[in-house]
Amino acid sequence: MMRIGIGYDVHKLVVGRALIIGGVNIPYEKGLLGHSDADVLVHAIMDSILGALALGDIGEHFPDNDDQYKDISSLILLERVYNIMKEAKYRVGNIDATIIAQKPKMSPYIGNMRENIARVLKAPLSSINIKATTTERLGFEGRGEGISAQSICLLISDS
């Protein structure tokens, strides 16, 4: 049996925070505001996996009013989602994700992002695709107010 899920996340860019996307610390004058490390890409991927499993979203599993998740690495949360997926007897078929940001350029970091996500999800690198796009200066991403990410995943049953 196969299942698909879609995920979306957005965070505001602010001064005084690190910019972490796909588990990669990207040098930039601003970072993403959030309870955890605010990794929009990993959050979108987690939501797509949980959606495929019909198990809600990351807010239900990792509430932003719970201090144990304050400033936590989203890769740790992704590992917990992996364990939920494994317990449900599924594995990643593939993930296709898009980062939407006017700045900074993501292309130099995408390889490391893919490696981080593939490692945590114990998936072949060839099954993880990440792309980045701008909005041609339109919308909140285009004005540099925030960054968003979208993800779709295919899960394959191991049973």
PDB file of C-alpha atoms in Angstrom:
ATOM      1  CA  MET A   1       0.000   0.000   0.000  1.00  0.00           C
ATOM      2  CA  MET A   2       1.151   3.539  -0.782  1.00  0.00           C
ATOM      3  CA  ARG A   3       0.101   6.819   0.825  1.00  0.00           C
ATOM      4  CA  ILE A   4       0.827  10.429  -0.050  1.00  0.00           C
ATOM      5  CA  GLY A   5       0.939  13.533   2.119  1.00  0.00           C
ATOM      6  CA  ILE A   6       1.414  17.270   1.642  1.00  0.00           C
ATOM      7  CA  GLY A   7       3.104  19.660   4.065  1.00  0.00           C
ATOM      8  CA  TYR A   8       3.527  23.422   4.250  1.00  0.00           C
ATOM      9  CA  ASP A   9       5.263  25.696   6.744  1.00  0.00           C
ATOM     10  CA  VAL A  10       6.178  29.369   7.024  1.00  0.00           C
ATOM     11  CA  HIS A  11       8.240  31.377   9.486  1.00  0.00           C
ATOM     12  CA  LYS A  12       9.029  35.060   9.824  1.00  0.00           C
ATOM     13  CA  LEU A  13      12.595  36.301   9.254  1.00  0.00           C
ATOM     14  CA  VAL A  14      14.016  38.258  12.214  1.00  0.00           C
ATOM     15  CA  VAL A  15      17.362  39.637  13.381  1.00  0.00           C
ATOM     16  CA  GLY A  16      19.071  37.718  16.175  1.00  0.00           C
ATOM     17  CA  ARG A  17      18.230  34.149  15.123  1.00  0.00           C
ATOM     18  CA  ALA A  18      20.239  31.602  13.155  1.00  0.00           C
ATOM     19  CA  LEU A  19      18.904  30.649   9.720  1.00  0.00           C
ATOM     20  CA  ILE A  20      18.615  26.863   9.742  1.00  0.00           C
ATOM     21  CA  ILE A  21      17.023  25.146   6.770  1.00  0.00           C
ATOM     22  CA  GLY A  22      17.210  21.424   6.129  1.00  0.00           C
ATOM     23  CA  GLY A  23      19.427  21.150   9.202  1.00  0.00           C
ATOM     24  CA  VAL A  24      22.009  23.465   7.611  1.00  0.00           C
ATOM     25  CA  ASN A  25      23.079  26.697   9.310  1.00  0.00           C
ATOM     26  CA  ILE A  26      23.063  29.228   6.457  1.00  0.00           C
ATOM     27  CA  PRO A  27      25.054  32.443   6.938  1.00  0.00           C
ATOM     28  CA  TYR A  28      22.570  35.344   6.706  1.00  0.00           C
ATOM     29  CA  GLU A  29      21.721  38.544   8.548  1.00  0.00           C
ATOM     30  CA  LYS A  30      18.383  37.141   9.707  1.00  0.00           C
ATOM     31  CA  GLY A  31      16.997  33.839  10.927  1.00  0.00           C
ATOM     32  CA  LEU A  32      13.579  32.272  11.277  1.00  0.00           C
ATOM     33  CA  LEU A  33      11.417  32.972  14.308  1.00  0.00           C
ATOM     34  CA  GLY A  34       9.858  29.975  16.027  1.00  0.00           C
ATOM     35  CA  HIS A  35       9.636  27.885  19.174  1.00  0.00           C
ATOM     36  CA  SER A  36      12.060  25.265  17.838  1.00  0.00           C
ATOM     37  CA  ASP A  37      14.880  26.125  15.416  1.00  0.00           C
ATOM     38  CA  ALA A  38      12.081  27.123  12.969  1.00  0.00           C
ATOM     39  CA  ASP A  39      13.421  24.947  10.132  1.00  0.00           C
ATOM     40  CA  VAL A  40      10.610  25.485   7.603  1.00  0.00           C
ATOM     41  CA  LEU A  41      11.826  22.772   5.251  1.00  0.00           C
ATOM     42  CA  VAL A  42      12.007  20.040   7.868  1.00  0.00           C
ATOM     43  CA  HIS A  43       8.661  21.156   9.313  1.00  0.00           C
ATOM     44  CA  ALA A  44       6.981  20.878   5.891  1.00  0.00           C
ATOM     45  CA  ILE A  45       8.531  17.427   5.381  1.00  0.00           C
ATOM     46  CA  MET A  46       7.361  16.242   8.803  1.00  0.00           C
ATOM     47  CA  ASP A  47       3.832  17.471   8.068  1.00  0.00           C
ATOM     48  CA  SER A  48       3.805  15.654   4.723  1.00  0.00           C
ATOM     49  CA  ILE A  49       4.826  12.391   6.416  1.00  0.00           C
ATOM     50  CA  LEU A  50       2.302  12.786   9.238  1.00  0.00           C
ATOM     51  CA  GLY A  51      -0.362  13.705   6.680  1.00  0.00           C
ATOM     52  CA  ALA A  52       0.343  10.574   4.658  1.00  0.00           C
ATOM     53  CA  LEU A  53      -0.098   8.548   7.847  1.00  0.00           C
ATOM     54  CA  ALA A  54      -3.325  10.444   8.718  1.00  0.00           C
ATOM     55  CA  LEU A  55      -1.757  11.366  12.069  1.00  0.00           C
ATOM     56  CA  GLY A  56      -2.394  15.098  12.196  1.00  0.00           C
ATOM     57  CA  ASP A  57       0.416  17.622  12.095  1.00  0.00           C
ATOM     58  CA  ILE A  58       3.556  18.667  13.931  1.00  0.00           C
ATOM     59  CA  GLY A  59       1.621  21.059  16.168  1.00  0.00           C
ATOM     60  CA  GLU A  60      -0.236  18.091  17.649  1.00  0.00           C
ATOM     61  CA  HIS A  61       2.922  16.016  18.149  1.00  0.00           C
ATOM     62  CA  PHE A  62       5.310  18.826  19.187  1.00  0.00           C
ATOM     63  CA  PRO A  63       3.230  21.717  20.615  1.00  0.00           C
ATOM     64  CA  ASP A  64       4.827  25.165  20.580  1.00  0.00           C
ATOM     65  CA  ASN A  65       3.799  25.735  24.202  1.00  0.00           C
ATOM     66  CA  ASP A  66       5.850  22.757  25.439  1.00  0.00           C
ATOM     67  CA  ASP A  67       9.252  23.837  26.788  1.00  0.00           C
ATOM     68  CA  GLN A  68      10.897  20.531  25.834  1.00  0.00           C
ATOM     69  CA  TYR A  69      10.761  21.700  22.193  1.00  0.00           C
ATOM     70  CA  LYS A  70      12.185  25.194  22.842  1.00  0.00           C
ATOM     71  CA  ASP A  71      15.047  25.771  20.350  1.00  0.00           C
ATOM     72  CA  ILE A  72      15.227  22.017  19.596  1.00  0.00           C
ATOM     73  CA  SER A  73      16.777  20.932  16.315  1.00  0.00           C
ATOM     74  CA  SER A  74      14.073  20.030  13.842  1.00  0.00           C
ATOM     75  CA  LEU A  75      16.224  17.092  12.753  1.00  0.00           C
ATOM     76  CA  ILE A  76      15.585  15.582  16.207  1.00  0.00           C
ATOM     77  CA  LEU A  77      11.854  16.056  15.656  1.00  0.00           C
ATOM     78  CA  LEU A  78      12.180  14.532  12.170  1.00  0.00           C
ATOM     79  CA  GLU A  79      13.797  11.489  13.770  1.00  0.00           C
ATOM     80  CA  ARG A  80      10.771  11.171  16.053  1.00  0.00           C
ATOM     81  CA  VAL A  81       8.465  11.385  13.025  1.00  0.00           C
ATOM     82  CA  TYR A  82      10.622   8.721  11.351  1.00  0.00           C
ATOM     83  CA  ASN A  83      10.049   6.460  14.378  1.00  0.00           C
ATOM     84  CA  ILE A  84       6.282   7.054  14.166  1.00  0.00           C
ATOM     85  CA  MET A  85       6.412   6.169  10.450  1.00  0.00           C
ATOM     86  CA  LYS A  86       8.509   3.058  11.114  1.00  0.00           C
ATOM     87  CA  GLU A  87       6.131   1.937  13.883  1.00  0.00           C
ATOM     88  CA  ALA A  88       3.260   2.282  11.396  1.00  0.00           C
ATOM     89  CA  LYS A  89       5.290  -0.001   9.074  1.00  0.00           C
ATOM     90  CA  TYR A  90       5.967   2.570   6.346  1.00  0.00           C
ATOM     91  CA  ARG A  91       9.101   3.897   4.690  1.00  0.00           C
ATOM     92  CA  VAL A  92       9.781   6.859   2.436  1.00  0.00           C
ATOM     93  CA  GLY A  93       9.264   6.190  -1.258  1.00  0.00           C
ATOM     94  CA  ASN A  94      10.232   9.739  -2.130  1.00  0.00           C
ATOM     95  CA  ILE A  95       9.990  13.329  -0.946  1.00  0.00           C
ATOM     96  CA  ASP A  96       9.821  16.366  -3.190  1.00  0.00           C
ATOM     97  CA  ALA A  97      10.135  19.696  -1.369  1.00  0.00           C
ATOM     98  CA  THR A  98      10.436  23.359  -2.336  1.00  0.00           C
ATOM     99  CA  ILE A  99      11.868  26.245  -0.319  1.00  0.00           C
ATOM    100  CA  ILE A 100      10.370  29.631  -1.221  1.00  0.00           C
ATOM    101  CA  ALA A 101      12.733  32.512  -0.354  1.00  0.00           C
ATOM    102  CA  GLN A 102      13.879  35.658  -2.097  1.00  0.00           C
ATOM    103  CA  LYS A 103      17.186  35.591  -0.185  1.00  0.00           C
ATOM    104  CA  PRO A 104      19.606  34.070   0.573  1.00  0.00           C
ATOM    105  CA  LYS A 105      20.428  31.760  -2.311  1.00  0.00           C
ATOM    106  CA  MET A 106      19.754  28.173  -1.252  1.00  0.00           C
ATOM    107  CA  SER A 107      21.501  26.280  -4.053  1.00  0.00           C
ATOM    108  CA  PRO A 108      24.919  26.029  -2.319  1.00  0.00           C
ATOM    109  CA  TYR A 109      23.267  24.275   0.646  1.00  0.00           C
ATOM    110  CA  ILE A 110      20.758  21.936  -0.992  1.00  0.00           C
ATOM    111  CA  GLY A 111      23.164  18.989  -1.220  1.00  0.00           C
ATOM    112  CA  ASN A 112      23.780  19.093   2.542  1.00  0.00           C
ATOM    113  CA  MET A 113      20.050  19.490   3.210  1.00  0.00           C
ATOM    114  CA  ARG A 114      19.288  16.390   1.140  1.00  0.00           C
ATOM    115  CA  GLU A 115      21.992  14.411   2.952  1.00  0.00           C
ATOM    116  CA  ASN A 116      20.680  15.433   6.388  1.00  0.00           C
ATOM    117  CA  ILE A 117      17.103  14.491   5.573  1.00  0.00           C
ATOM    118  CA  ALA A 118      18.022  11.212   3.840  1.00  0.00           C
ATOM    119  CA  ARG A 119      20.206  10.226   6.825  1.00  0.00           C
ATOM    120  CA  VAL A 120      17.508  10.898   9.428  1.00  0.00           C
ATOM    121  CA  LEU A 121      14.793   9.181   7.380  1.00  0.00           C
ATOM    122  CA  LYS A 122      17.126   6.262   6.501  1.00  0.00           C
ATOM    123  CA  ALA A 123      16.210   6.796   2.861  1.00  0.00           C
ATOM    124  CA  PRO A 124      18.373   6.717  -0.257  1.00  0.00           C
ATOM    125  CA  LEU A 125      19.636  10.162  -1.243  1.00  0.00           C
ATOM    126  CA  SER A 126      18.008   9.605  -4.638  1.00  0.00           C
ATOM    127  CA  SER A 127      14.575   9.600  -2.990  1.00  0.00           C
ATOM    128  CA  ILE A 128      14.961  13.100  -1.477  1.00  0.00           C
ATOM    129  CA  ASN A 129      14.532  16.079  -3.807  1.00  0.00           C
ATOM    130  CA  ILE A 130      14.804  19.677  -2.626  1.00  0.00           C
ATOM    131  CA  LYS A 131      14.455  22.736  -4.795  1.00  0.00           C
ATOM    132  CA  ALA A 132      14.384  26.448  -4.109  1.00  0.00           C
ATOM    133  CA  THR A 133      12.612  29.296  -5.834  1.00  0.00           C
ATOM    134  CA  THR A 134      11.985  32.987  -5.380  1.00  0.00           C
ATOM    135  CA  THR A 135       8.674  34.775  -5.805  1.00  0.00           C
ATOM    136  CA  GLU A 136      10.101  37.469  -8.106  1.00  0.00           C
ATOM    137  CA  ARG A 137       9.853  39.885  -5.156  1.00  0.00           C
ATOM    138  CA  LEU A 138       6.108  39.259  -4.749  1.00  0.00           C
ATOM    139  CA  GLY A 139       4.422  38.453  -1.431  1.00  0.00           C
ATOM    140  CA  PHE A 140       5.964  38.155   2.037  1.00  0.00           C
ATOM    141  CA  GLU A 141       8.753  35.877   0.778  1.00  0.00           C
ATOM    142  CA  GLY A 142       9.592  38.312  -2.015  1.00  0.00           C
ATOM    143  CA  ARG A 143       9.746  41.224   0.416  1.00  0.00           C
ATOM    144  CA  GLY A 144      12.140  39.243   2.632  1.00  0.00           C
ATOM    145  CA  GLU A 145       9.662  39.051   5.523  1.00  0.00           C
ATOM    146  CA  GLY A 146       9.674  35.267   5.765  1.00  0.00           C
ATOM    147  CA  ILE A 147      10.477  31.922   4.177  1.00  0.00           C
ATOM    148  CA  SER A 148       8.077  29.108   3.401  1.00  0.00           C
ATOM    149  CA  ALA A 149       8.426  25.510   2.273  1.00  0.00           C
ATOM    150  CA  GLN A 150       6.200  22.882   0.712  1.00  0.00           C
ATOM    151  CA  SER A 151       6.623  19.125   0.682  1.00  0.00           C
ATOM    152  CA  ILE A 152       4.927  16.112  -0.800  1.00  0.00           C
ATOM    153  CA  CYS A 153       5.885  12.593   0.119  1.00  0.00           C
ATOM    154  CA  LEU A 154       5.084   9.085  -0.939  1.00  0.00           C
ATOM    155  CA  LEU A 155       5.181   6.448   1.763  1.00  0.00           C
ATOM    156  CA  ILE A 156       5.365   2.744   0.966  1.00  0.00           C
ATOM    157  CA  SER A 157       4.068   0.041   3.293  1.00  0.00           C
ATOM    158  CA  ASP A 158       6.609  -2.438   4.661  1.00  0.00           C
ATOM    159  CA  SER A 159       3.900  -4.960   5.520  1.00  0.00           C
TER     160      SER A 159
END
